[in-house]
């Protein structure tokens, strides 16, 4: 009996190890002005400029790394950020070279423009990446000047602002600082409180009773919390240390607040505070040079951050980290196979807890079993998927530096899809092993079926499921929608 228990434990350990693996890595032939985000289904949206810096290229990849479409936008914009919607589609925020015009544009999941709103004036303005709160409301911040317009909203003051907008970009409510300052990033909690980080390079008055000076050299940073009526509840001046806070702030659904300080000499310090402001934990990642980009959370009580920490020679020691969200314990570091200059620009996560890393490097690198990068001292962008659930990968690496997909020859059709009661699987084999899982990884059905067999979905909740079919050693997956 004891031996049986040990064998069972060994099996589960093996499954867990197998479930955490690099599924694919792609080398992309652009480096500058790039941004990337992922929706709930693992679709990857990114943008980059063409080689002449004249057009914005929008691209969409599947969760398997296949390019689905590409689009181009002609303009003179140069500052761009991209934010996806969970249900598909995305927002672009981009600004002109003279910084006198910014545009917020909504796109469908097919890359078609749905609407846009402009912030423009005779002097420089700024507009943040859009924030989507836990109730689906849209928020923006930035800097405007008296008399400027965002759509049909006209600004009364010059300086920092917050605007809540509706589904077509119309202003619903707004806050304007009395004078000066600019907003950089917005977060929110489930109570509807708004957390803002921003700065000033001039004397700043948030309201009559709260102000902040400027030393004339470094940008002064601050953090503000507003209640649901956009009344100021908290203000903290962060100072102007050039190697201090990079302006990172993340608010989790339960009201926990995460902040990061980046120091040239002591690396990255990540803090977690409870919703009542008490420090929960503090974790330091030592480095001489460092950068911190963002964090995401999985369903197993872990958080993942990306950026880089480097030694004195500038070589990257690690570009991502896994921490226990409850204790702050550093559980795992993601290290490139060779010592290079590699930066994690963003980590995203889908509903299956698969991670997607987006970053840059300037030398050949290895990530897991994958080798990419052909020349030294030539920057390029990489995109990588790290699968956390036990879904078999659809991609396999070759033994050289090129990455090539092995496309399945198993012809699979699934009809009707969407469905409400049943569906039929058709495939080029007599029988196959079929597993249906929900987005949490829970197995809903697992059995052997014949081609064209009718499969009932009665009892399944509405939502999106993964249908996995295995014939011999070949595995194919399809998305099933139950309505």
XYZ file of C-alpha atoms in Angstrom:
483
model
C 0.000 0.000 0.000
C 2.802 2.402 0.907
C 4.545 1.651 -2.389
C 1.317 2.341 -4.279
C 0.948 5.742 -2.604
C 4.541 6.628 -3.500
C 3.923 5.645 -7.125
C 0.773 7.779 -7.232
C 2.650 10.775 -5.777
C 5.455 10.296 -8.310
C 2.871 10.301 -11.085
C 1.345 13.606 -9.974
C 4.799 15.186 -9.577
C 5.657 14.089 -13.119
C 2.398 15.498 -14.451
C 3.008 18.831 -12.711
C 6.529 19.072 -14.109
C 5.285 18.203 -17.576
C 2.535 20.818 -17.318
C 5.028 23.659 -16.872
C 7.025 23.913 -20.062
C 7.987 26.247 -22.874
C 5.553 25.440 -25.678
C 7.003 27.683 -28.366
C 9.306 30.677 -28.899
C 9.220 33.033 -31.904
C 11.850 35.474 -33.122
C 10.308 38.635 -34.623
C 12.177 40.950 -36.973
C 11.431 44.283 -35.308
C 12.678 45.922 -32.119
C 11.423 49.456 -31.611
C 8.168 50.999 -30.418
C 6.492 47.635 -29.865
C 3.703 46.599 -27.496
C 1.887 43.318 -26.919
C -1.147 41.993 -25.032
C -3.186 38.768 -24.813
C -6.927 38.166 -24.489
C -8.672 35.497 -22.386
C -8.472 32.923 -25.180
C -4.726 33.269 -25.688
C -4.963 35.382 -28.859
C -1.917 37.659 -29.051
C -2.152 41.207 -30.402
C 0.951 43.317 -31.040
C 2.051 46.350 -32.983
C 5.330 47.632 -34.381
C 6.540 50.253 -36.834
C 7.833 49.374 -40.279
C 11.499 49.915 -41.130
C 10.853 53.476 -42.367
C 8.949 54.323 -39.148
C 6.038 55.507 -41.328
C 3.348 52.900 -40.683
C 2.053 51.013 -37.659
C 1.800 47.260 -38.241
C -0.887 45.457 -36.223
C -0.580 41.677 -35.963
C -2.627 38.922 -34.352
C -1.304 35.472 -33.442
C -3.176 32.447 -32.143
C -2.282 30.860 -28.803
C -0.282 28.323 -30.857
C 1.876 31.108 -32.306
C 0.356 31.159 -35.809
C -0.120 34.572 -37.417
C -3.843 35.129 -38.057
C -3.774 38.540 -39.725
C -1.756 41.714 -40.185
C -2.932 45.313 -40.723
C -1.226 48.662 -41.394
C -2.102 52.181 -40.230
C -0.461 55.148 -41.964
C 0.226 58.149 -39.745
C 2.900 60.218 -38.042
C 2.385 58.700 -34.585
C 5.262 57.399 -32.538
C 4.080 56.703 -28.953
C 1.799 53.670 -28.885
C 0.365 51.280 -26.281
C -1.980 48.330 -26.784
C -4.596 46.928 -24.378
C -6.788 43.901 -25.122
C -10.342 43.219 -24.041
C -10.968 39.836 -22.419
C -13.702 38.977 -24.913
C -11.523 39.929 -27.891
C -10.539 43.132 -29.644
C -8.208 45.814 -28.367
C -7.478 49.498 -27.801
C -4.563 51.473 -29.208
C -3.354 54.700 -27.612
C -0.930 56.649 -29.787
C 0.563 60.123 -29.934
C 2.042 62.363 -32.638
C 5.720 63.209 -32.787
C 5.143 66.780 -31.608
C 3.042 65.416 -28.676
C 0.183 67.809 -29.480
C -2.256 65.067 -30.453
C -3.090 61.684 -28.924
C -5.675 59.198 -30.172
C -7.573 56.430 -28.394
C -8.887 53.919 -30.935
C -11.009 50.789 -30.451
C -10.505 47.810 -32.789
C -12.482 44.602 -33.298
C -10.840 41.197 -32.899
C -10.409 41.181 -36.703
C -8.357 44.385 -36.580
C -11.053 46.690 -37.944
C -11.390 50.189 -36.448
C -14.653 50.693 -34.536
C -14.229 54.262 -33.230
C -11.625 56.778 -32.130
C -11.418 59.867 -29.927
C -8.666 62.492 -30.082
C -6.990 64.617 -27.421
C -5.420 67.592 -29.147
C -4.417 71.187 -28.567
C -1.857 73.870 -29.391
C 0.595 72.698 -26.701
C 1.906 69.282 -25.660
C -0.543 66.781 -24.175
C -0.318 63.153 -23.009
C -2.681 60.182 -22.782
C -2.172 56.955 -20.836
C -2.958 53.385 -21.811
C -6.644 52.768 -21.182
C -7.607 51.045 -17.904
C -10.556 48.624 -17.734
C -11.869 48.227 -14.193
C -13.435 45.115 -12.616
C -16.901 46.203 -13.780
C -15.891 46.847 -17.386
C -15.690 50.648 -17.119
C -13.025 52.487 -19.140
C -10.644 55.063 -17.627
C -7.897 57.290 -19.021
C -5.456 59.790 -17.529
C -2.786 62.123 -18.824
C -2.180 65.830 -19.286
C -4.252 68.464 -21.118
C -4.333 72.244 -21.412
C -7.158 74.656 -20.759
C -9.455 74.719 -23.782
C -8.218 71.368 -25.204
C -10.750 68.706 -26.158
C -11.075 64.959 -25.731
C -13.964 64.166 -28.045
C -16.756 66.478 -26.900
C -15.222 67.094 -23.452
C -13.497 70.485 -22.979
C -10.831 70.957 -20.294
C -11.145 73.837 -17.846
C -7.615 73.616 -16.344
C -4.106 72.808 -17.524
C -2.524 69.692 -16.056
C -3.436 66.206 -14.789
C -6.852 64.739 -15.538
C -8.901 61.529 -15.136
C -11.851 60.699 -17.386
C -14.272 57.782 -17.291
C -15.556 57.052 -20.801
C -18.376 54.919 -22.183
C -18.222 52.109 -24.768
C -17.804 54.564 -27.662
C -15.351 56.939 -25.984
C -17.738 59.620 -24.699
C -16.822 61.234 -21.360
C -19.043 60.209 -18.427
C -17.271 61.959 -15.545
C -13.933 63.662 -15.019
C -11.489 65.130 -12.516
C -9.005 67.882 -13.314
C -6.121 68.986 -11.106
C -6.162 72.646 -10.161
C -2.830 73.220 -11.926
C -0.029 71.181 -13.473
C 1.068 67.573 -13.259
C 0.336 64.595 -15.507
C -1.133 61.109 -15.050
C 0.806 58.027 -16.149
C -1.172 54.974 -15.076
C -4.543 54.068 -13.547
C -5.543 51.039 -11.463
C -8.760 50.297 -9.540
C -10.237 47.924 -6.947
C -13.635 46.240 -6.674
C -14.938 49.077 -4.465
C -14.502 51.431 -7.399
C -11.578 53.369 -5.908
C -9.129 54.753 -8.470
C -5.345 54.528 -7.945
C -3.205 56.857 -10.034
C 0.514 57.362 -10.433
C 1.802 60.499 -12.060
C 4.375 63.234 -11.835
C 5.183 66.902 -12.258
C 7.992 68.944 -13.791
C 6.591 72.223 -12.495
C 4.820 73.383 -9.356
C 1.708 71.232 -8.949
C -1.622 71.771 -7.177
C -3.854 68.710 -7.067
C -6.544 70.546 -5.122
C -6.395 73.722 -3.036
C -5.008 71.914 0.028
C -2.560 69.517 -1.726
C 0.450 70.690 -3.711
C 3.933 69.511 -4.700
C 6.988 71.480 -5.714
C 9.704 70.634 -8.248
C 13.484 70.739 -7.866
C 14.000 71.747 -11.505
C 15.922 68.564 -12.406
C 14.294 65.136 -11.985
C 10.581 64.457 -12.522
C 8.738 64.399 -9.210
C 6.587 61.259 -8.797
C 3.411 60.841 -6.743
C 0.549 58.446 -6.044
C -3.117 59.408 -5.572
C -6.213 57.443 -4.525
C -9.705 58.700 -5.457
C -13.062 57.431 -4.224
C -15.986 56.564 -6.524
C -16.912 60.250 -6.782
C -13.328 61.117 -7.820
C -12.679 62.906 -4.562
C -9.083 62.703 -3.302
C -8.668 60.225 -0.410
C -4.873 59.844 -0.374
C -1.812 61.617 -1.782
C 1.842 60.618 -1.370
C 4.822 62.405 -2.867
C 7.398 59.845 -4.099
C 10.178 62.324 -4.870
C 12.477 62.558 -7.879
C 15.143 59.885 -7.370
C 16.188 58.883 -10.926
C 16.906 55.316 -9.777
C 13.833 55.011 -7.560
C 10.293 54.013 -8.418
C 9.579 53.475 -12.101
C 5.928 54.246 -11.540
C 4.800 50.623 -11.220
C 1.457 50.026 -9.507
C -0.912 47.040 -9.635
C -4.185 46.583 -7.724
C -5.638 43.082 -7.400
C -9.328 42.260 -7.253
C -9.262 41.782 -3.455
C -7.817 45.292 -2.974
C -4.196 44.196 -2.468
C -1.763 46.784 -3.824
C 1.602 45.923 -5.413
C 4.388 48.437 -5.928
C 7.944 48.092 -7.237
C 11.027 50.177 -6.514
C 13.975 49.808 -8.867
C 17.431 50.823 -7.683
C 20.684 50.889 -9.604
C 22.537 49.322 -6.696
C 20.022 47.122 -4.866
C 17.928 45.704 -7.717
C 14.156 45.327 -7.585
C 12.098 45.510 -4.397
C 8.500 44.342 -4.783
C 5.964 45.271 -2.079
C 2.502 43.932 -1.350
C 0.109 45.866 0.894
C -3.326 44.786 2.081
C -6.366 46.876 1.142
C -6.135 48.676 4.521
C -2.576 49.797 3.704
C -0.605 47.354 5.892
C 2.524 45.781 4.429
C 1.972 42.060 3.701
C 5.440 41.261 2.399
C 8.527 42.750 0.747
C 10.827 40.813 -1.592
C 14.152 41.952 -3.041
C 15.786 40.666 -6.237
C 19.452 41.691 -6.157
C 21.102 43.252 -9.202
C 23.447 46.007 -10.349
C 21.210 46.991 -13.274
C 17.495 46.241 -13.365
C 14.109 47.034 -14.837
C 10.600 45.976 -13.775
C 7.765 45.880 -16.298
C 4.571 44.234 -14.991
C 2.998 41.333 -13.066
C 0.148 38.867 -13.593
C -1.547 36.313 -11.321
C -2.417 32.668 -11.928
C -5.239 30.670 -10.324
C -2.887 28.767 -8.007
C -1.834 31.636 -5.742
C 1.286 32.713 -7.651
C 2.344 35.924 -9.335
C 4.755 36.366 -12.226
C 6.791 39.487 -12.943
C 9.038 40.387 -15.840
C 11.816 42.875 -16.648
C 15.459 42.058 -16.079
C 18.195 41.996 -13.482
C 21.797 42.183 -14.649
C 25.308 41.939 -13.240
C 27.936 44.661 -13.488
C 28.879 43.680 -17.052
C 25.287 44.250 -18.191
C 24.539 40.567 -18.843
C 21.038 39.461 -17.877
C 20.859 37.155 -14.862
C 17.098 36.638 -15.121
C 14.176 38.177 -17.034
C 11.143 36.901 -15.094
C 10.233 35.663 -11.622
C 7.579 33.513 -9.980
C 6.569 34.400 -6.400
C 4.109 33.025 -3.877
C 1.409 35.689 -3.714
C 0.628 35.013 -0.042
C 4.168 35.089 1.355
C 6.267 36.842 -1.320
C 8.662 33.869 -1.445
C 10.675 33.776 -4.666
C 9.833 30.351 -6.125
C 11.466 30.423 -9.529
C 13.623 32.617 -11.743
C 13.502 32.529 -15.527
C 17.069 32.559 -16.833
C 18.162 32.748 -20.491
C 20.326 29.840 -21.616
C 23.294 32.112 -22.317
C 24.439 35.335 -20.652
C 23.044 38.079 -22.897
C 21.290 41.441 -22.716
C 17.668 40.284 -22.571
C 14.705 42.335 -21.299
C 11.214 41.129 -20.521
C 8.898 43.902 -21.760
C 5.632 42.262 -20.711
C 4.130 39.074 -19.337
C 0.472 38.244 -20.064
C -1.758 35.355 -18.978
C -4.848 33.739 -20.501
C -7.786 31.955 -18.862
C -5.901 28.652 -19.049
C -3.043 30.099 -16.940
C -0.694 29.982 -19.935
C 1.964 32.701 -19.786
C 3.125 34.754 -22.765
C 6.450 36.610 -22.566
C 7.298 39.511 -24.858
C 10.759 41.046 -24.844
C 13.972 42.012 -26.626
C 17.498 40.621 -26.853
C 20.696 41.574 -28.675
C 22.417 38.187 -29.014
C 21.427 34.570 -29.717
C 19.516 33.152 -26.738
C 18.017 29.904 -25.573
C 14.689 29.754 -23.728
C 13.929 26.231 -22.582
C 14.681 23.921 -25.537
C 14.399 26.734 -28.098
C 17.339 28.611 -29.657
C 16.753 31.915 -31.442
C 18.817 34.893 -32.629
C 21.260 34.697 -35.519
C 23.752 37.545 -35.045
C 25.398 39.282 -32.120
C 24.807 42.975 -31.394
C 21.592 42.959 -33.429
C 18.470 43.628 -31.382
C 15.304 41.659 -32.064
C 11.999 40.927 -30.361
C 10.921 37.538 -29.049
C 7.515 36.111 -28.172
C 7.251 32.958 -26.055
C 4.502 30.810 -24.560
C 4.996 29.038 -21.226
C 2.187 26.507 -20.718
C 1.078 26.051 -17.110
C -1.789 23.612 -17.646
C -1.378 20.037 -18.824
C -2.495 20.714 -22.390
C -0.165 18.964 -24.881
C 1.738 21.473 -27.020
C 1.083 21.785 -30.739
C 4.657 22.883 -31.518
C 7.952 21.077 -31.482
C 11.473 22.524 -31.756
C 14.029 21.395 -34.276
C 17.592 20.771 -33.175
C 18.987 23.964 -34.769
C 18.312 27.632 -34.050
C 15.217 27.837 -36.282
C 11.807 27.147 -34.759
C 9.357 25.312 -36.999
C 5.773 24.199 -36.351
C 4.688 20.624 -37.002
C 1.141 21.123 -38.258
C -1.145 18.208 -37.530
C -2.380 16.161 -40.489
C -5.363 14.963 -38.507
C -8.425 16.514 -40.193
C -10.842 17.503 -37.450
C -14.212 19.195 -37.699
C -16.551 20.071 -34.827
C -20.192 20.893 -35.587
C -22.292 22.725 -34.612
C -20.084 25.265 -32.863
C -21.380 27.208 -30.938
C -23.851 24.653 -29.582
C -26.343 24.369 -26.736
C -26.954 20.618 -26.454
C -24.638 18.464 -28.555
C -21.952 18.373 -31.242
C -20.362 15.896 -33.663
C -16.647 15.239 -34.117
C -15.400 14.125 -37.535
C -11.820 12.955 -38.010
C -9.701 10.703 -40.246
C -9.521 7.683 -37.943
C -11.874 5.014 -36.654
C -11.516 6.007 -33.004
C -9.839 8.713 -30.931
C -9.337 9.635 -27.284
C -11.295 12.817 -26.564
C -10.947 15.099 -23.528
C -13.092 18.194 -22.932
C -11.895 20.677 -20.305
C -13.118 24.060 -19.142
C -10.799 27.094 -18.911
C -9.774 26.205 -15.354
C -8.445 22.854 -16.582
C -11.321 20.821 -15.057
C -12.104 17.687 -17.102
C -15.752 17.647 -18.209
C -15.590 14.542 -20.428
C -12.897 11.982 -21.173
C -13.512 8.883 -23.245
C -12.903 7.152 -26.562
C -15.249 8.150 -29.388
C -15.876 7.155 -33.000
C -15.752 9.580 -35.919
C -19.117 11.322 -36.481
C -20.346 10.245 -33.047
C -22.874 12.588 -31.435
C -21.561 14.004 -28.097
C -23.986 15.520 -25.601
C -23.168 18.773 -23.767
C -26.278 18.737 -21.594
C -25.253 19.749 -18.075
C -22.356 21.923 -19.284
C -22.479 25.568 -18.206
C -22.403 28.315 -20.823
C -18.853 29.232 -21.716
C -15.769 28.236 -23.678
C -14.241 24.749 -23.531
C -11.214 23.034 -25.037
C -11.796 19.835 -27.034
C -8.651 17.718 -27.303
C -8.525 14.759 -29.689
C -5.660 12.257 -29.636
C -4.976 9.715 -32.370
C -1.851 7.722 -31.622
C 0.814 10.267 -30.721
C -0.882 13.098 -32.569
C -2.868 15.700 -30.603
C -5.181 18.419 -31.933
C -7.215 20.962 -29.947
C -10.254 23.026 -30.837
C -12.284 25.664 -29.006
C -15.929 24.789 -28.264
C -18.483 27.470 -27.361
C -21.609 26.461 -25.420
C -24.389 29.032 -25.375
